[in-house]
């Protein structure tokens, strides 16, 4: 899977799982009353992966397969297909039919298929697949929501405390500001502030910011200004939620690690330089001591900070404590390996996947 595809899929999949009921309530209100929300929903990722491999239909998309119970007691599976492409997909309806048919055939379950279209083409609205040959006809119809339609309902979204309203707002503004990064920064800050104004709990703030931050990426200069604005805003509220998340912590950790390394390096360099200088010459000792001290101090500072931030990220990504084996192996990694692993940790779904990604 390409990096671009991963960047789109991961936040959508996470968000759909975190806010499944809110998603159905906002985007498919016609089916929400039929589902028994007092019973837990189960996400069938393994079952879906098997079907996708069997189907052999190319690219993966942001799909979720969910087991729910209806109010009449019937078990039903819901397939959610998020089409994140910015252009029309000619075989989209056929793919919807293929997924539905293969899931139903393999697991002997009725499947309700939902399509979420994220593109900017208002005229592309597939809702059915039809095939006819010599009097034999196959026709399949699925439910569809076009996120672009919510642009006309912006004021309603602003007043809605449904967390998925924030997801849609962030997506719409990411499309609208593609050619204007300064405007994107303004909207990214406005949507982030809204998380606090809506009174969301800390974990909801972090979850929703995860999506906002992913779909509204900024160039380095504007991102730095955005982070400073977030820091000041959270200090005013005395609610340091976002300023402690993994990406910001990493950037800050790199900077602090370099600063601490320089400071420790100067101190150690002076001490070592004096000692060696008395024996072999003060000038040469100071110079070598400073250089070695700075280098070692900077290296150790960055490495310790990267380890600490990666552990914080893993604690937020997974409900269980970080296994001792993972902690032990992280201590053996270089700075470059730790920084690469931070990107991996944002996408894996289990400790097993993370361990498989660790360098030997």
mmCIF file of C-alpha atoms in Angstrom:
data_model
loop_
_atom_site.group_PDB
_atom_site.id
_atom_site.type_symbol
_atom_site.label_atom_id
_atom_site.label_comp_id
_atom_site.label_asym_id
_atom_site.label_seq_id
_atom_site.Cartn_x
_atom_site.Cartn_y
_atom_site.Cartn_z
ATOM 1 C CA UNK A 1 0.000 0.000 0.000
ATOM 2 C CA UNK A 2 1.340 3.410 -0.897
ATOM 3 C CA UNK A 3 2.010 6.073 1.670
ATOM 4 C CA UNK A 4 -0.679 8.314 0.177
ATOM 5 C CA UNK A 5 -3.243 5.584 0.489
ATOM 6 C CA UNK A 6 -2.223 4.882 4.071
ATOM 7 C CA UNK A 7 -2.487 8.555 4.944
ATOM 8 C CA UNK A 8 -6.101 8.574 3.812
ATOM 9 C CA UNK A 9 -7.207 5.194 5.088
ATOM 10 C CA UNK A 10 -5.884 5.238 8.632
ATOM 11 C CA UNK A 11 -7.713 8.266 10.052
ATOM 12 C CA UNK A 12 -10.965 7.271 8.376
ATOM 13 C CA UNK A 13 -10.834 3.719 9.690
ATOM 14 C CA UNK A 14 -9.943 4.831 13.201
ATOM 15 C CA UNK A 15 -12.640 7.486 13.261
ATOM 16 C CA UNK A 16 -15.348 5.173 11.950
ATOM 17 C CA UNK A 17 -14.569 2.705 14.712
ATOM 18 C CA UNK A 18 -14.373 5.339 17.453
ATOM 19 C CA UNK A 19 -17.622 7.054 16.416
ATOM 20 C CA UNK A 20 -19.627 4.427 14.571
ATOM 21 C CA UNK A 21 -22.978 5.249 16.198
ATOM 22 C CA UNK A 22 -22.432 8.986 15.708
ATOM 23 C CA UNK A 23 -21.527 8.349 12.055
ATOM 24 C CA UNK A 24 -24.714 6.380 11.402
ATOM 25 C CA UNK A 25 -26.833 8.938 13.257
ATOM 26 C CA UNK A 26 -25.497 11.847 11.191
ATOM 27 C CA UNK A 27 -24.887 10.327 7.763
ATOM 28 C CA UNK A 28 -27.529 7.570 7.553
ATOM 29 C CA UNK A 29 -30.334 8.672 9.889
ATOM 30 C CA UNK A 30 -32.832 6.508 7.993
ATOM 31 C CA UNK A 31 -31.295 3.299 9.373
ATOM 32 C CA UNK A 32 -30.256 4.527 12.827
ATOM 33 C CA UNK A 33 -33.603 3.729 14.554
ATOM 34 C CA UNK A 34 -33.550 0.163 13.222
ATOM 35 C CA UNK A 35 -30.306 -0.709 15.045
ATOM 36 C CA UNK A 36 -30.360 -1.840 18.663
ATOM 37 C CA UNK A 37 -27.679 0.439 20.123
ATOM 38 C CA UNK A 38 -28.020 -1.131 23.568
ATOM 39 C CA UNK A 39 -26.110 -4.118 22.201
ATOM 40 C CA UNK A 40 -22.423 -3.806 21.398
ATOM 41 C CA UNK A 41 -21.169 -3.647 17.823
ATOM 42 C CA UNK A 42 -18.289 -5.813 16.662
ATOM 43 C CA UNK A 43 -15.787 -4.786 13.992
ATOM 44 C CA UNK A 44 -14.969 -7.718 11.733
ATOM 45 C CA UNK A 45 -11.591 -6.665 10.344
ATOM 46 C CA UNK A 46 -10.243 -10.198 9.871
ATOM 47 C CA UNK A 47 -13.370 -11.334 8.051
ATOM 48 C CA UNK A 48 -13.191 -8.340 5.731
ATOM 49 C CA UNK A 49 -9.491 -8.837 4.984
ATOM 50 C CA UNK A 50 -10.141 -12.393 3.837
ATOM 51 C CA UNK A 51 -12.851 -11.240 1.458
ATOM 52 C CA UNK A 52 -10.712 -8.425 0.070
ATOM 53 C CA UNK A 53 -7.858 -10.835 -0.667
ATOM 54 C CA UNK A 54 -10.245 -13.248 -2.360
ATOM 55 C CA UNK A 55 -11.895 -10.525 -4.426
ATOM 56 C CA UNK A 56 -8.620 -9.504 -6.110
ATOM 57 C CA UNK A 57 -9.999 -6.130 -7.121
ATOM 58 C CA UNK A 58 -6.870 -4.085 -6.706
ATOM 59 C CA UNK A 59 -6.535 -1.129 -4.396
ATOM 60 C CA UNK A 60 -7.691 -1.151 -0.798
ATOM 61 C CA UNK A 61 -9.997 1.550 0.477
ATOM 62 C CA UNK A 62 -11.127 2.748 3.881
ATOM 63 C CA UNK A 63 -13.523 -0.109 4.545
ATOM 64 C CA UNK A 64 -15.158 -1.300 7.739
ATOM 65 C CA UNK A 65 -17.313 -4.380 8.303
ATOM 66 C CA UNK A 66 -19.458 -4.169 11.425
ATOM 67 C CA UNK A 67 -21.743 -6.692 13.100
ATOM 68 C CA UNK A 68 -24.869 -5.074 14.584
ATOM 69 C CA UNK A 69 -28.193 -6.224 15.975
ATOM 70 C CA UNK A 70 -31.482 -4.775 14.813
ATOM 71 C CA UNK A 71 -34.303 -3.876 17.172
ATOM 72 C CA UNK A 72 -36.236 -6.874 15.847
ATOM 73 C CA UNK A 73 -33.463 -9.171 17.101
ATOM 74 C CA UNK A 74 -31.942 -9.900 13.697
ATOM 75 C CA UNK A 75 -28.164 -9.970 13.292
ATOM 76 C CA UNK A 76 -26.932 -7.845 10.387
ATOM 77 C CA UNK A 77 -23.535 -6.976 8.968
ATOM 78 C CA UNK A 78 -22.891 -3.454 7.729
ATOM 79 C CA UNK A 79 -20.175 -2.796 5.164
ATOM 80 C CA UNK A 80 -18.970 0.820 5.146
ATOM 81 C CA UNK A 81 -16.955 1.821 2.103
ATOM 82 C CA UNK A 82 -15.294 5.239 2.216
ATOM 83 C CA UNK A 83 -14.266 6.409 -1.256
ATOM 84 C CA UNK A 84 -11.493 8.923 -0.615
ATOM 85 C CA UNK A 85 -10.400 9.454 -4.207
ATOM 86 C CA UNK A 86 -10.611 12.971 -5.594
ATOM 87 C CA UNK A 87 -11.826 11.750 -8.954
ATOM 88 C CA UNK A 88 -14.603 9.624 -10.367
ATOM 89 C CA UNK A 89 -14.096 5.873 -9.961
ATOM 90 C CA UNK A 90 -15.647 4.094 -12.933
ATOM 91 C CA UNK A 91 -15.889 0.634 -11.330
ATOM 92 C CA UNK A 92 -17.026 1.859 -7.918
ATOM 93 C CA UNK A 93 -20.549 0.401 -8.087
ATOM 94 C CA UNK A 94 -19.184 -2.917 -9.316
ATOM 95 C CA UNK A 95 -16.760 -3.010 -6.397
ATOM 96 C CA UNK A 96 -19.622 -2.346 -3.973
ATOM 97 C CA UNK A 97 -21.533 -5.248 -5.483
ATOM 98 C CA UNK A 98 -18.485 -7.535 -5.387
ATOM 99 C CA UNK A 99 -17.817 -6.861 -1.713
ATOM 100 C CA UNK A 100 -21.466 -7.333 -0.763
ATOM 101 C CA UNK A 101 -21.821 -10.560 -2.708
ATOM 102 C CA UNK A 102 -18.569 -12.125 -1.499
ATOM 103 C CA UNK A 103 -19.215 -11.308 2.159
ATOM 104 C CA UNK A 104 -22.736 -12.698 1.985
ATOM 105 C CA UNK A 105 -21.591 -15.801 0.133
ATOM 106 C CA UNK A 106 -18.593 -16.571 2.343
ATOM 107 C CA UNK A 107 -20.212 -15.967 5.727
ATOM 108 C CA UNK A 108 -23.890 -16.568 4.924
ATOM 109 C CA UNK A 109 -24.962 -13.190 6.328
ATOM 110 C CA UNK A 110 -27.154 -10.440 4.966
ATOM 111 C CA UNK A 111 -25.041 -7.348 4.341
ATOM 112 C CA UNK A 112 -26.104 -3.703 4.299
ATOM 113 C CA UNK A 113 -23.702 -1.682 2.122
ATOM 114 C CA UNK A 114 -23.048 2.006 2.800
ATOM 115 C CA UNK A 115 -20.929 4.259 0.587
ATOM 116 C CA UNK A 116 -19.308 7.484 1.777
ATOM 117 C CA UNK A 117 -18.133 9.653 -1.123
ATOM 118 C CA UNK A 118 -15.431 12.176 -0.219
ATOM 119 C CA UNK A 119 -14.635 13.527 -3.677
ATOM 120 C CA UNK A 120 -15.348 17.018 -4.966
ATOM 121 C CA UNK A 121 -17.462 16.044 -8.002
ATOM 122 C CA UNK A 122 -21.053 16.949 -7.135
ATOM 123 C CA UNK A 123 -22.451 15.087 -10.164
ATOM 124 C CA UNK A 124 -20.925 11.701 -9.389
ATOM 125 C CA UNK A 125 -23.475 9.840 -7.252
ATOM 126 C CA UNK A 126 -23.374 6.060 -7.785
ATOM 127 C CA UNK A 127 -26.071 4.117 -5.945
ATOM 128 C CA UNK A 128 -26.532 0.941 -7.978
ATOM 129 C CA UNK A 129 -24.815 -1.737 -10.016
ATOM 130 C CA UNK A 130 -26.629 -3.330 -12.933
ATOM 131 C CA UNK A 131 -25.616 -6.070 -15.346
ATOM 132 C CA UNK A 132 -27.773 -7.593 -18.090
ATOM 133 C CA UNK A 133 -26.997 -10.294 -20.620
ATOM 134 C CA UNK A 134 -29.492 -12.178 -22.808
ATOM 135 C CA UNK A 135 -32.382 -11.621 -20.452
ATOM 136 C CA UNK A 136 -30.390 -12.437 -17.305
ATOM 137 C CA UNK A 137 -30.206 -9.390 -15.046
ATOM 138 C CA UNK A 138 -28.375 -8.554 -11.822
ATOM 139 C CA UNK A 139 -29.239 -5.339 -10.017
ATOM 140 C CA UNK A 140 -27.753 -4.195 -6.705
ATOM 141 C CA UNK A 141 -28.600 -0.948 -4.911
ATOM 142 C CA UNK A 142 -26.685 0.516 -1.969
ATOM 143 C CA UNK A 143 -27.043 3.533 0.309
ATOM 144 C CA UNK A 144 -24.794 6.511 -0.363
ATOM 145 C CA UNK A 145 -23.900 9.796 1.321
ATOM 146 C CA UNK A 146 -22.003 12.596 -0.415
ATOM 147 C CA UNK A 147 -19.972 14.621 2.076
ATOM 148 C CA UNK A 148 -19.899 17.540 -0.348
ATOM 149 C CA UNK A 149 -23.642 17.992 0.271
ATOM 150 C CA UNK A 150 -22.913 19.043 3.863
ATOM 151 C CA UNK A 151 -21.336 22.214 2.538
ATOM 152 C CA UNK A 152 -24.877 23.593 2.252
ATOM 153 C CA UNK A 153 -25.549 22.511 5.851
ATOM 154 C CA UNK A 154 -22.487 24.152 7.385
ATOM 155 C CA UNK A 155 -24.412 26.098 10.012
ATOM 156 C CA UNK A 156 -26.152 22.907 11.122
ATOM 157 C CA UNK A 157 -22.800 21.180 11.469
ATOM 158 C CA UNK A 158 -21.450 24.042 13.564
ATOM 159 C CA UNK A 159 -24.331 23.699 16.018
ATOM 160 C CA UNK A 160 -24.222 19.897 16.113
ATOM 161 C CA UNK A 161 -22.368 18.287 19.034
ATOM 162 C CA UNK A 162 -22.157 15.005 17.113
ATOM 163 C CA UNK A 163 -18.402 14.290 16.932
ATOM 164 C CA UNK A 164 -18.722 13.143 13.337
ATOM 165 C CA UNK A 165 -19.848 16.642 12.403
ATOM 166 C CA UNK A 166 -16.292 17.727 13.190
ATOM 167 C CA UNK A 167 -14.947 15.007 10.901
ATOM 168 C CA UNK A 168 -17.072 16.217 7.998
ATOM 169 C CA UNK A 169 -16.198 19.861 8.640
ATOM 170 C CA UNK A 170 -12.481 19.074 8.618
ATOM 171 C CA UNK A 171 -12.807 17.101 5.397
ATOM 172 C CA UNK A 172 -14.741 19.879 3.655
ATOM 173 C CA UNK A 173 -12.219 22.524 4.682
ATOM 174 C CA UNK A 174 -9.341 20.328 3.567
ATOM 175 C CA UNK A 175 -10.892 20.293 0.085
ATOM 176 C CA UNK A 176 -11.717 23.986 0.129
ATOM 177 C CA UNK A 177 -8.228 25.121 1.188
ATOM 178 C CA UNK A 178 -6.084 22.942 -1.051
ATOM 179 C CA UNK A 179 -4.672 25.969 -2.865
ATOM 180 C CA UNK A 180 -4.499 28.308 0.133
ATOM 181 C CA UNK A 181 -2.333 27.045 2.968
ATOM 182 C CA UNK A 182 -2.702 30.205 5.024
ATOM 183 C CA UNK A 183 -6.491 29.827 4.939
ATOM 184 C CA UNK A 184 -6.075 26.177 5.873
ATOM 185 C CA UNK A 185 -4.097 27.183 8.956
ATOM 186 C CA UNK A 186 -6.899 29.538 10.012
ATOM 187 C CA UNK A 187 -9.551 26.850 9.606
ATOM 188 C CA UNK A 188 -7.423 24.196 11.268
ATOM 189 C CA UNK A 189 -7.151 26.409 14.324
ATOM 190 C CA UNK A 190 -10.866 27.254 14.256
ATOM 191 C CA UNK A 191 -11.878 23.589 14.104
ATOM 192 C CA UNK A 192 -9.429 22.702 16.854
ATOM 193 C CA UNK A 193 -10.767 25.437 19.131
ATOM 194 C CA UNK A 194 -14.254 24.114 18.444
ATOM 195 C CA UNK A 195 -13.302 20.824 20.105
ATOM 196 C CA UNK A 196 -12.994 22.652 23.413
ATOM 197 C CA UNK A 197 -15.996 24.893 22.821
ATOM 198 C CA UNK A 198 -18.170 21.813 22.316
ATOM 199 C CA UNK A 199 -17.059 20.507 25.704
ATOM 200 C CA UNK A 200 -15.648 17.215 24.435
ATOM 201 C CA UNK A 201 -13.771 14.972 26.852
ATOM 202 C CA UNK A 202 -9.990 14.789 26.622
ATOM 203 C CA UNK A 203 -9.920 11.545 24.627
ATOM 204 C CA UNK A 204 -12.486 12.856 22.149
ATOM 205 C CA UNK A 205 -10.407 16.008 21.685
ATOM 206 C CA UNK A 206 -7.349 13.881 20.916
ATOM 207 C CA UNK A 207 -9.267 11.511 18.622
ATOM 208 C CA UNK A 208 -10.857 14.281 16.590
ATOM 209 C CA UNK A 209 -7.665 16.316 16.440
ATOM 210 C CA UNK A 210 -5.961 13.195 15.088
ATOM 211 C CA UNK A 211 -8.306 13.384 12.094
ATOM 212 C CA UNK A 212 -8.107 17.179 11.719
ATOM 213 C CA UNK A 213 -4.327 17.106 11.833
ATOM 214 C CA UNK A 214 -4.161 14.324 9.268
ATOM 215 C CA UNK A 215 -6.439 15.796 6.605
ATOM 216 C CA UNK A 216 -5.342 19.422 7.064
ATOM 217 C CA UNK A 217 -1.571 19.106 6.837
ATOM 218 C CA UNK A 218 0.393 22.364 6.749
ATOM 219 C CA UNK A 219 3.849 23.269 5.441
ATOM 220 C CA UNK A 220 6.526 23.399 8.107
ATOM 221 C CA UNK A 221 6.482 27.164 8.674
ATOM 222 C CA UNK A 222 2.715 27.426 9.074
ATOM 223 C CA UNK A 223 2.632 24.263 11.151
ATOM 224 C CA UNK A 224 5.087 25.792 13.586
ATOM 225 C CA UNK A 225 2.892 28.891 13.928
ATOM 226 C CA UNK A 226 -0.176 26.687 14.385
ATOM 227 C CA UNK A 227 1.481 24.698 17.169
ATOM 228 C CA UNK A 228 2.452 27.895 18.943
ATOM 229 C CA UNK A 229 -1.128 29.142 18.739
ATOM 230 C CA UNK A 230 -2.442 25.833 20.087
ATOM 231 C CA UNK A 231 0.040 25.935 22.944
ATOM 232 C CA UNK A 232 -1.022 29.430 23.984
ATOM 233 C CA UNK A 233 -4.706 28.563 23.682
ATOM 234 C CA UNK A 234 -4.403 25.452 25.832
ATOM 235 C CA UNK A 235 -2.397 27.375 28.398
ATOM 236 C CA UNK A 236 -5.237 29.884 28.659
ATOM 237 C CA UNK A 237 -7.709 27.056 29.249
ATOM 238 C CA UNK A 238 -5.298 25.120 31.444
ATOM 239 C CA UNK A 239 -6.158 22.062 29.343
ATOM 240 C CA UNK A 240 -2.911 20.817 27.752
ATOM 241 C CA UNK A 241 -4.430 18.064 25.640
ATOM 242 C CA UNK A 242 -3.150 18.488 22.118
ATOM 243 C CA UNK A 243 0.243 19.925 22.999
ATOM 244 C CA UNK A 244 1.125 16.548 24.472
ATOM 245 C CA UNK A 245 0.183 14.433 21.461
ATOM 246 C CA UNK A 246 2.792 12.381 19.726
ATOM 247 C CA UNK A 247 3.712 14.476 16.699
ATOM 248 C CA UNK A 248 4.020 17.753 18.560
ATOM 249 C CA UNK A 249 5.889 15.998 21.311
ATOM 250 C CA UNK A 250 8.302 14.562 18.788
ATOM 251 C CA UNK A 251 9.122 17.933 17.251
ATOM 252 C CA UNK A 252 9.497 19.494 20.644
ATOM 253 C CA UNK A 253 11.530 16.522 21.860
ATOM 254 C CA UNK A 254 13.973 16.847 18.999
ATOM 255 C CA UNK A 255 14.482 20.494 19.795
ATOM 256 C CA UNK A 256 14.761 19.948 23.541
ATOM 257 C CA UNK A 257 17.062 16.983 23.009
ATOM 258 C CA UNK A 258 19.412 19.111 20.950
ATOM 259 C CA UNK A 259 19.337 21.908 23.513
ATOM 260 C CA UNK A 260 19.927 19.567 26.441
ATOM 261 C CA UNK A 261 22.635 17.780 24.504
ATOM 262 C CA UNK A 262 24.446 21.020 23.799
ATOM 263 C CA UNK A 263 24.191 22.119 27.413
ATOM 264 C CA UNK A 264 25.394 18.813 28.812
ATOM 265 C CA UNK A 265 28.034 18.619 26.129
ATOM 266 C CA UNK A 266 29.434 21.999 27.071
ATOM 267 C CA UNK A 267 29.606 21.050 30.736
ATOM 268 C CA UNK A 268 31.161 17.669 30.126
ATOM 269 C CA UNK A 269 33.412 19.091 27.483
ATOM 270 C CA UNK A 270 34.752 21.735 29.825
ATOM 271 C CA UNK A 271 35.399 19.200 32.577
ATOM 272 C CA UNK A 272 37.036 16.680 30.313
ATOM 273 C CA UNK A 273 38.867 19.404 28.505
ATOM 274 C CA UNK A 274 40.382 20.726 31.704
ATOM 275 C CA UNK A 275 41.536 17.295 32.824
ATOM 276 C CA UNK A 276 43.009 16.321 29.498
ATOM 277 C CA UNK A 277 44.329 19.795 28.963
ATOM 278 C CA UNK A 278 46.466 19.618 32.089
ATOM 279 C CA UNK A 279 48.059 16.446 30.828
ATOM 280 C CA UNK A 280 48.283 16.951 27.088
ATOM 281 C CA UNK A 281 47.631 20.625 26.650
ATOM 282 C CA UNK A 282 44.723 22.733 27.714
ATOM 283 C CA UNK A 283 43.870 24.029 24.263
ATOM 284 C CA UNK A 284 43.681 20.653 22.597
ATOM 285 C CA UNK A 285 41.795 19.161 25.530
ATOM 286 C CA UNK A 286 39.139 21.833 25.585
ATOM 287 C CA UNK A 287 38.543 21.563 21.877
ATOM 288 C CA UNK A 288 38.258 17.799 21.838
ATOM 289 C CA UNK A 289 36.251 17.745 25.048
ATOM 290 C CA UNK A 290 33.738 20.244 23.768
ATOM 291 C CA UNK A 291 33.294 18.432 20.483
ATOM 292 C CA UNK A 292 32.902 15.006 22.034
ATOM 293 C CA UNK A 293 30.752 16.290 24.854
ATOM 294 C CA UNK A 294 28.406 18.132 22.551
ATOM 295 C CA UNK A 295 28.086 15.180 20.224
ATOM 296 C CA UNK A 296 27.515 12.592 22.943
ATOM 297 C CA UNK A 297 25.197 14.805 24.934
ATOM 298 C CA UNK A 298 23.135 15.711 21.896
ATOM 299 C CA UNK A 299 22.934 12.089 20.788
ATOM 300 C CA UNK A 300 21.884 10.766 24.195
ATOM 301 C CA UNK A 301 19.384 13.570 24.724
ATOM 302 C CA UNK A 302 17.658 12.988 21.402
ATOM 303 C CA UNK A 303 17.632 9.210 21.862
ATOM 304 C CA UNK A 304 16.111 9.327 25.344
ATOM 305 C CA UNK A 305 13.507 11.859 24.251
ATOM 306 C CA UNK A 306 12.559 9.806 21.182
ATOM 307 C CA UNK A 307 12.139 6.699 23.371
ATOM 308 C CA UNK A 308 9.998 8.582 25.863
ATOM 309 C CA UNK A 309 7.750 10.093 23.193
ATOM 310 C CA UNK A 310 7.317 6.789 21.392
ATOM 311 C CA UNK A 311 6.222 5.124 24.640
ATOM 312 C CA UNK A 312 3.707 7.925 25.219
ATOM 313 C CA UNK A 313 2.351 7.433 21.720
ATOM 314 C CA UNK A 314 1.950 3.679 22.253
ATOM 315 C CA UNK A 315 0.179 4.235 25.574
ATOM 316 C CA UNK A 316 -2.376 6.401 23.767
ATOM 317 C CA UNK A 317 -2.765 4.089 20.770
ATOM 318 C CA UNK A 318 -3.410 0.895 22.769
ATOM 319 C CA UNK A 319 -5.508 0.362 25.929
ATOM 320 C CA UNK A 320 -3.116 -2.147 27.517
ATOM 321 C CA UNK A 321 0.262 -1.253 29.104
ATOM 322 C CA UNK A 322 3.323 -1.365 26.875
ATOM 323 C CA UNK A 323 4.702 -4.946 27.041
ATOM 324 C CA UNK A 324 8.103 -5.307 28.691
ATOM 325 C CA UNK A 325 9.474 -6.922 25.534
ATOM 326 C CA UNK A 326 8.591 -3.811 23.539
ATOM 327 C CA UNK A 327 10.184 -1.523 26.136
ATOM 328 C CA UNK A 328 13.355 -3.626 26.158
ATOM 329 C CA UNK A 329 13.704 -3.631 22.382
ATOM 330 C CA UNK A 330 13.063 0.110 22.107
ATOM 331 C CA UNK A 331 16.083 0.758 24.337
ATOM 332 C CA UNK A 332 18.312 -0.930 21.759
ATOM 333 C CA UNK A 333 17.197 1.220 18.802
ATOM 334 C CA UNK A 334 19.034 4.157 17.292
ATOM 335 C CA UNK A 335 17.495 7.615 16.948
ATOM 336 C CA UNK A 336 16.815 7.029 13.256
ATOM 337 C CA UNK A 337 15.098 3.708 13.975
ATOM 338 C CA UNK A 338 13.005 5.261 16.759
ATOM 339 C CA UNK A 339 11.840 8.100 14.529
ATOM 340 C CA UNK A 340 10.904 5.666 11.747
ATOM 341 C CA UNK A 341 9.036 3.532 14.269
ATOM 342 C CA UNK A 342 6.943 6.517 15.374
ATOM 343 C CA UNK A 343 5.463 6.667 11.862
ATOM 344 C CA UNK A 344 4.825 2.903 11.993
ATOM 345 C CA UNK A 345 3.138 3.167 15.402
ATOM 346 C CA UNK A 346 0.535 5.536 13.970
ATOM 347 C CA UNK A 347 -0.762 2.863 11.573
ATOM 348 C CA UNK A 348 -0.456 -0.558 13.267
ATOM 349 C CA UNK A 349 -3.495 -2.053 14.987
ATOM 350 C CA UNK A 350 -1.891 -4.466 17.478
ATOM 351 C CA UNK A 351 1.205 -5.156 19.555
ATOM 352 C CA UNK A 352 1.934 -8.128 17.297
ATOM 353 C CA UNK A 353 2.111 -5.878 14.235
ATOM 354 C CA UNK A 354 4.362 -3.450 16.076
ATOM 355 C CA UNK A 355 6.754 -6.204 17.205
ATOM 356 C CA UNK A 356 6.917 -7.494 13.646
ATOM 357 C CA UNK A 357 7.984 -4.010 12.520
ATOM 358 C CA UNK A 358 10.794 -3.675 15.071
ATOM 359 C CA UNK A 359 14.339 -3.984 13.691
ATOM 360 C CA UNK A 360 16.222 -7.074 14.787
#
